[in-house]
Each structure stands twice: as C-alpha cells, then as structure tokens.
C-alpha cells in the first residue's frame, strides 16, 4: 500500500463528516496501560464519558494504545479494543488509534499503575515503546508484529477512521512543546520510518495513515519532511494562539492535503475553544482537543506545575468534570455551535 494520492485522500475527506472530538482516556485511568489492562479496563466509565461527548455532538476520539499490551496478550487486548469500539460506535463516535508515543515517562511496566502525583500534569503517562527500545533496532521485531497484527485485524473496520502511527516522534520526558530538555529529535526517525513501512505492507487497510507534525523548529526539519510526505492526510499539534496556528496552517497547506489538528486547547496558552475551534471548523480542519473528562491524568494542571503553586486560576485541559458538568459552562455553546447539536431541554 502506497501513500494515498491527493485525489484519493480528498475523496476520502469528502466522504467523511467534519470530525470534532477529543483525545480520550477515561477519568479512571492514569495512562494507556491502566485504560486497557484487563484488571482496570472500565467500560462503564468509558460509556458514561463518551455519552458526555455524544451529547454535545462530538463524533470522534483519538485514543492511545500500547505495545506491551499486545505483547502480553494480543487476543485479550483486542477483545477490549472491540468492547471500546462497540461503545464508541453506539455513541456515534469514530476513532483514530495512536500506536507509538515518545511522550513522558520512559520507565514503566504492566500491572498496577502509580497513583497520580499531586498537582502534576500527566504524572503517570508512559512512552511506547520507550526511548531505550526506540534507540535499539534489535528490539523491534515485536513492534513489527504489533503494528502489522493490529492493522491487519482492523484493516477494514469502519469504526476506525484513521491510524495515527506515532505520537510526537522526537519528544522526550517533558512531554510538551515548551519544556524540551531531553529531545529525541532524529533518533526517533528510524522507528518512525519503520512504523510507516510496516503499516503500508499490510494489505487491505482501508483507513488512512498519519502522524502529526508537532514541533515546527528547524531541528525537526527531517522528521517533519518525512511526516508531510508519508502521511495520507497531514495532522499537526498546536497549543498556541489562533494567529500562531494560522501561520502553521499556511505552512502545511502547501502540501495540498487535508489537514487535521489532533491536539489543541490549552487554557492560559491562548488556545481555547472560543477562538480556536470555530476557526478550525471554518478552515475545514478536523479538531481533537486534549482531554475529555478531568481525572487521573490530571491534565487540568499546566505543564511544569508543582504542588507549591496550589490550584491554577485557569484549568489547562479537559472539557468535563466526572459528573458530566462542563468545567467552563460557557464553552458548551461554542462546541454545540460547531457540531450543530443543540441542547435538549425537557
């Protein structure tokens, strides 16, 4: 399977509804492992929280997987993926799964996951497969089995609208776009290339492939060039103000492929529902904000936040509290205006 032609990917886009949703992990999970392991998989919470999204018209979610879960028990993992997809589909929600991830903690294990560190953004989020394996190609055989096995099983599943092969390649333990202290940069490029090669080798895959451009610095030029020329549609991350986002959009438009913003919305950074989401809709760019329901990931706290700072004046990410109420009620009208789903009043 080759990169889709511009005509093919534009025809695909025209067949799709406008995609608006969130990066989703249930509030009961601190990371990908806790979300998907048999002992902590929580379909009741998943159903309830996707119901919050359905109510405001969100029709898509970006959801992270993890390689260790496939290695441990691929059949059981797929059973839980199937259960999630059944719930999401019933809620009118399509999914883009994320396969690899360079962000946050590089030391992790299956089993009971750590408790959240007080006042700490994403204290328990884990990389996949982790920097040590990313940098050691002799350990990639199981990763190849994972990518090929996953895509083959779900190659024509209409509940999945796309595959995001690698989240923020070249990122490091800081996990965001402003606190770079241990960047991988080009060291992640070989695995990124292999992930696309493995995925393209699977016959019959009906969903497009992508991986987001997330850092526009010149030091990421090689990775960004690869992403722009090997993704079927071009996805990107931007937590900056709308005028900065427009500058990035203009740079990406030269490739003449559909665009999708797979991460945005950081209150206090200038990235908001009020100004960013309507702009993305106007440009026809799909949108996934970070975080649906405030929970164990603690992404209501800004990057680099500490306990000494206390509660932030403005919550950073997430849309809902666990009871389904909006963290900021004024955002409800903005989201409903974009989705076209009005509030039902008895």
Coordinates of C-alpha atoms in Angstrom, one line a residue:
X1 CA 0.0 0.0 0.0
X2 CA 1.5 3.3 -1.1
X3 CA 0.8 6.8 0.2
X4 CA -2.7 7.8 -0.9
X5 CA -2.8 10.2 -3.9
X6 CA -4.0 13.7 -3.3
X7 CA -7.2 12.8 -5.2
X8 CA -7.8 9.7 -3.1
X9 CA -7.4 11.4 0.2
X10 CA -9.5 14.3 -0.8
X11 CA -12.3 11.9 -2.0
X12 CA -12.0 10.2 1.4
X13 CA -12.3 13.5 3.2
X14 CA -15.4 14.4 1.2
X15 CA -17.0 11.1 2.3
X16 CA -16.4 11.9 6.0
X17 CA -18.3 14.1 8.3
X18 CA -16.5 17.1 9.9
X19 CA -14.5 15.4 12.7
X20 CA -14.6 17.1 16.1
X21 CA -13.7 15.4 19.3
X22 CA -11.0 14.9 22.0
X23 CA -8.0 12.9 23.0
X24 CA -9.7 10.4 25.2
X25 CA -8.6 8.4 28.2
X26 CA -11.3 7.6 30.8
X27 CA -11.1 9.6 34.0
X28 CA -10.4 6.3 35.9
X29 CA -7.1 5.7 34.1
X30 CA -3.8 7.4 34.7
X31 CA -2.3 6.2 31.4
X32 CA -2.7 3.8 28.4
X33 CA -1.8 0.8 30.5
X34 CA -4.4 1.4 33.1
X35 CA -7.0 2.2 30.4
X36 CA -6.5 -1.1 28.6
X37 CA -5.3 -3.8 31.1
X38 CA -7.9 -6.5 31.9
X39 CA -7.9 -5.7 35.6
X40 CA -8.5 -2.0 35.2
X41 CA -10.4 -1.8 31.9
X42 CA -13.6 0.2 32.8
X43 CA -16.3 0.0 30.1
X44 CA -18.9 1.6 32.4
X45 CA -16.8 4.8 32.7
X46 CA -15.9 4.7 29.0
X47 CA -19.6 4.5 28.1
X48 CA -20.7 7.2 30.5
X49 CA -18.0 9.7 29.4
X50 CA -18.4 9.1 25.7
X51 CA -22.0 9.8 26.4
X52 CA -21.0 13.3 27.6
X53 CA -19.2 13.7 24.2
X54 CA -22.1 12.4 22.2
X55 CA -24.5 14.8 24.0
X56 CA -22.6 17.9 22.7
X57 CA -22.1 16.4 19.2
X58 CA -18.5 15.2 19.3
X59 CA -18.2 12.4 16.7
X60 CA -14.6 11.3 17.0
X61 CA -11.9 10.4 19.6
X62 CA -8.2 10.0 19.4
X63 CA -7.2 7.1 21.7
X64 CA -3.8 5.7 22.7
X65 CA -2.8 2.1 22.7
X66 CA 0.4 0.5 24.0
X67 CA 2.8 -2.2 22.6
X68 CA 3.2 -4.0 25.9
X69 CA -0.5 -4.9 25.9
X70 CA -0.2 -6.6 22.5
X71 CA 2.9 -8.5 23.6
X72 CA 1.3 -9.6 26.9
X73 CA -2.0 -10.9 25.4
X74 CA -2.9 -9.7 21.9
X75 CA -6.2 -11.6 21.9
X76 CA -7.4 -10.2 25.2
X77 CA -6.2 -6.7 24.2
X78 CA -8.3 -6.9 21.0
X79 CA -11.3 -8.1 23.0
X80 CA -11.1 -4.9 25.0
X81 CA -10.5 -2.8 21.9
X82 CA -13.6 -4.4 20.4
X83 CA -15.6 -3.5 23.5
X84 CA -14.4 0.1 23.3
X85 CA -15.3 0.3 19.6
X86 CA -18.7 -1.1 20.3
X87 CA -19.4 1.5 22.9
X88 CA -18.0 4.4 20.8
X89 CA -19.8 3.3 17.7
X90 CA -23.1 3.1 19.6
X91 CA -22.4 6.7 20.8
X92 CA -21.9 7.8 17.2
X93 CA -18.1 8.2 17.7
X94 CA -15.4 7.1 15.3
X95 CA -11.9 6.6 16.5
X96 CA -8.3 7.3 15.5
X97 CA -5.9 5.0 17.4
X98 CA -2.4 6.0 18.3
X99 CA 0.2 3.2 18.1
X100 CA 3.5 4.6 19.4
X101 CA 4.3 7.6 21.6
X102 CA 7.5 9.4 22.6
X103 CA 6.0 11.4 25.4
X104 CA 6.5 11.4 29.2
X105 CA 7.8 8.5 31.3
X106 CA 10.3 6.2 29.8
X107 CA 10.2 3.7 32.7
X108 CA 7.0 1.7 33.1
X109 CA 5.7 -1.8 33.5
X110 CA 2.5 -3.8 33.2
X111 CA 0.5 -4.3 36.4
X112 CA -0.8 -1.8 39.0
X113 CA 0.0 1.7 37.8
X114 CA 1.3 4.5 40.1
X115 CA -1.1 6.9 41.8
X116 CA -1.1 10.5 40.4
X117 CA 1.5 12.9 41.9
X118 CA -0.3 15.8 43.4
X119 CA -0.8 18.8 41.2
X120 CA 1.3 17.2 38.4
X121 CA 0.3 17.1 34.7
X122 CA 0.3 13.6 33.2
X123 CA 2.5 12.2 36.0
X124 CA 1.7 8.6 35.0
X125 CA 1.7 8.8 31.2
X126 CA 4.1 6.5 29.5
X127 CA 6.0 6.2 26.3
X128 CA 5.5 3.4 23.8
X129 CA 7.7 1.5 23.2
X130 CA 10.1 3.7 25.4
X131 CA 13.2 5.5 24.4
X132 CA 15.6 2.6 25.1
X133 CA 13.8 0.4 22.6
X134 CA 13.3 3.3 20.1
X135 CA 17.1 3.6 20.1
X136 CA 17.8 -0.1 19.8
X137 CA 16.5 -1.6 16.5
X138 CA 17.5 -5.1 17.6
X139 CA 14.4 -5.0 19.8
X140 CA 11.9 -4.0 17.0
X141 CA 10.8 -7.5 15.9
X142 CA 7.9 -7.5 18.4
X143 CA 7.0 -3.9 17.4
X144 CA 6.7 -5.0 13.8
X145 CA 4.4 -7.9 14.9
X146 CA 2.3 -5.4 16.9
X147 CA 1.8 -2.9 14.1
X148 CA 1.1 -5.5 11.4
X149 CA -1.1 -7.6 13.6
X150 CA -3.2 -4.6 14.8
X151 CA -3.7 -3.1 11.4
X152 CA -4.5 -6.5 9.8
X153 CA -7.1 -7.3 12.4
X154 CA -8.8 -3.9 12.0
X155 CA -7.9 -3.2 8.4
X156 CA -11.5 -2.6 7.2
X157 CA -13.2 -1.7 10.5
X158 CA -15.5 1.2 9.7
X159 CA -15.5 2.3 13.3
X160 CA -11.9 3.3 12.9
X161 CA -11.5 6.3 10.6
X162 CA -7.7 6.6 10.7
X163 CA -4.4 5.4 12.2
X164 CA -2.0 7.7 14.0
X165 CA 1.2 5.7 13.9
X166 CA 3.4 7.7 16.2
X167 CA 2.6 10.5 18.6
X168 CA 5.2 13.3 18.7
X169 CA 8.2 11.5 17.4
X170 CA 11.3 13.1 18.8
X171 CA 9.7 14.3 22.0
X172 CA 11.1 13.4 25.4
X173 CA 10.3 13.1 29.1
X174 CA 8.9 16.7 29.3
X175 CA 6.0 15.7 27.1
X176 CA 5.1 19.1 25.8
X177 CA 6.1 21.8 23.3
X178 CA 7.6 24.3 25.8
X179 CA 9.8 22.3 28.2
X180 CA 12.1 20.4 26.0
X181 CA 15.0 19.1 28.0
X182 CA 15.7 15.6 26.6
X183 CA 14.6 15.7 23.0
X184 CA 15.0 12.6 20.8
X185 CA 14.6 14.5 17.5
X186 CA 16.2 12.5 14.7
X187 CA 16.9 9.5 16.9
X188 CA 13.2 8.6 16.6
X189 CA 13.2 8.9 12.8
X190 CA 14.3 5.3 12.1
X191 CA 11.4 3.8 14.1
X192 CA 9.0 6.3 12.6
X193 CA 10.0 5.2 9.1
X194 CA 9.7 1.6 10.1
X195 CA 6.2 2.1 11.5
X196 CA 5.0 3.5 8.2
X197 CA 6.7 0.7 6.3
X198 CA 5.2 -2.0 8.4
X199 CA 1.7 -0.4 8.2
X200 CA 1.9 0.1 4.4
X201 CA 2.9 -3.5 4.0
X202 CA -0.4 -4.7 5.4
X203 CA -2.8 -5.5 2.6
X204 CA -6.4 -4.3 2.5
X205 CA -6.1 -1.4 5.0
X206 CA -9.0 1.0 4.2
X207 CA -8.1 3.7 6.7
X208 CA -5.6 6.5 6.0
X209 CA -2.4 6.7 8.0
X210 CA -0.9 9.8 9.6
X211 CA 1.5 11.0 12.3
X212 CA 1.4 14.6 13.5
X213 CA 3.9 17.4 12.9
X214 CA 4.1 18.8 16.4
X215 CA 7.3 20.9 16.6
X216 CA 8.0 23.4 13.8
X217 CA 11.6 24.1 14.9
X218 CA 14.3 23.8 12.3
X219 CA 15.8 21.0 14.4
X220 CA 12.8 18.8 13.4
X221 CA 13.1 19.5 9.7
X222 CA 13.9 15.9 8.7
X223 CA 11.1 14.4 10.8
X224 CA 8.6 17.0 9.5
X225 CA 9.6 16.4 5.9
X226 CA 9.1 12.7 6.3
X227 CA 5.7 13.2 8.0
X228 CA 4.5 15.6 5.4
X229 CA 5.4 13.3 2.5
X230 CA 4.4 9.9 4.0
X231 CA 1.1 10.8 5.8
X232 CA -2.1 10.4 3.8
X233 CA -3.6 13.4 5.5
X234 CA -1.4 15.9 7.4
X235 CA -2.1 16.1 11.1
X236 CA -0.5 18.6 13.4
X237 CA -0.5 19.8 17.1
X238 CA -0.7 23.4 18.2
X239 CA -1.4 24.7 21.6
X240 CA -0.7 28.3 20.7
X241 CA -3.0 31.3 20.0
X242 CA -5.1 31.3 16.8
X243 CA -2.8 33.7 14.9
X244 CA 0.2 31.4 15.5
X245 CA -1.9 28.4 14.5
X246 CA -2.8 30.2 11.2
X247 CA 0.9 30.6 10.4
X248 CA 1.4 26.9 10.9
X249 CA -1.6 26.0 8.8
X250 CA -0.3 28.2 6.0
X251 CA 3.0 26.3 6.0
X252 CA 1.2 22.9 5.9
X253 CA -1.3 23.9 3.2
X254 CA 1.5 23.9 0.5
X255 CA 1.2 20.1 0.5
X256 CA -2.4 20.3 -0.8
X257 CA -3.6 17.5 1.5
X258 CA -6.4 17.6 4.1
X259 CA -5.3 18.9 7.5
X260 CA -6.3 17.7 10.9
X261 CA -5.4 19.3 14.3
X262 CA -5.1 16.3 16.5
X263 CA -4.0 18.3 19.6
X264 CA -5.0 21.8 20.7
X265 CA -6.7 23.6 23.6
X266 CA -4.6 24.8 26.5
X267 CA -6.3 27.5 28.5
X268 CA -3.7 30.1 29.5
X269 CA -1.6 29.4 26.4
X270 CA -4.1 31.3 24.1
X271 CA -5.5 28.1 22.7
X272 CA -9.2 28.0 23.5
X273 CA -12.5 26.6 22.4
X274 CA -13.9 30.0 21.9
X275 CA -11.4 31.2 19.3
X276 CA -9.6 28.1 18.0
X277 CA -12.4 25.6 17.4
X278 CA -14.6 27.9 15.2
X279 CA -11.5 28.8 13.2
X280 CA -10.6 25.2 12.6
X281 CA -14.2 24.4 11.5
X282 CA -14.2 27.4 9.1
X283 CA -11.0 26.1 7.5
X284 CA -12.4 22.5 7.3
X285 CA -9.7 21.2 9.6
X286 CA -10.7 18.4 12.0
X287 CA -10.1 19.1 15.7
X288 CA -9.2 17.0 18.7
X289 CA -8.7 19.0 21.9
X290 CA -6.6 17.4 24.7
X291 CA -8.7 15.7 27.3
X292 CA -12.4 14.9 27.7
X293 CA -13.0 14.3 31.4
X294 CA -10.8 15.6 34.2
X295 CA -9.4 12.6 36.0
X296 CA -6.3 10.6 37.0
X297 CA -4.2 12.1 34.2
X298 CA -4.5 15.5 36.0
X299 CA -4.2 17.5 32.8
X300 CA -6.2 20.3 34.4
X301 CA -2.8 21.3 35.7
X302 CA -0.4 23.1 33.3
X303 CA 2.9 21.7 32.1
X304 CA 5.5 22.0 34.7
X305 CA 3.0 22.8 37.5
X306 CA 4.0 22.0 41.1
X307 CA 2.2 21.5 44.4
X308 CA 3.8 24.7 45.7
X309 CA 1.8 26.7 43.2
X310 CA -1.6 25.3 44.5
X311 CA -4.7 25.3 42.3
X312 CA -4.3 27.1 39.0
X313 CA -6.5 30.1 38.3
X314 CA -7.4 28.6 34.9
X315 CA -7.7 24.8 34.3
X316 CA -5.3 23.8 31.5
X317 CA -7.0 20.9 29.6
X318 CA -10.2 18.8 29.7
X319 CA -13.9 19.6 29.0
X320 CA -16.0 17.9 31.6
X321 CA -15.9 17.0 35.3
X322 CA -16.7 13.4 36.2
X323 CA -20.3 14.2 36.8
X324 CA -20.7 15.4 33.2
X325 CA -20.8 19.1 34.0
X326 CA -18.7 21.5 31.9
X327 CA -15.5 22.7 33.7
X328 CA -16.3 26.1 32.0
X329 CA -20.0 26.2 31.1
X330 CA -19.5 29.0 28.5
X331 CA -17.6 26.5 26.3
X332 CA -20.7 24.4 25.8
X333 CA -22.3 26.9 23.4
X334 CA -19.1 27.1 21.4
X335 CA -18.9 23.3 21.0
X336 CA -22.5 22.9 20.2
X337 CA -22.4 25.7 17.6
X338 CA -19.6 23.9 15.8
X339 CA -21.2 20.4 16.0
X340 CA -24.7 21.7 15.2
X341 CA -26.2 19.7 18.1
X342 CA -28.3 21.9 20.4
X343 CA -29.1 21.2 24.0
X344 CA -32.2 19.1 24.5
X345 CA -34.5 20.8 27.1
X346 CA -37.4 18.8 28.5

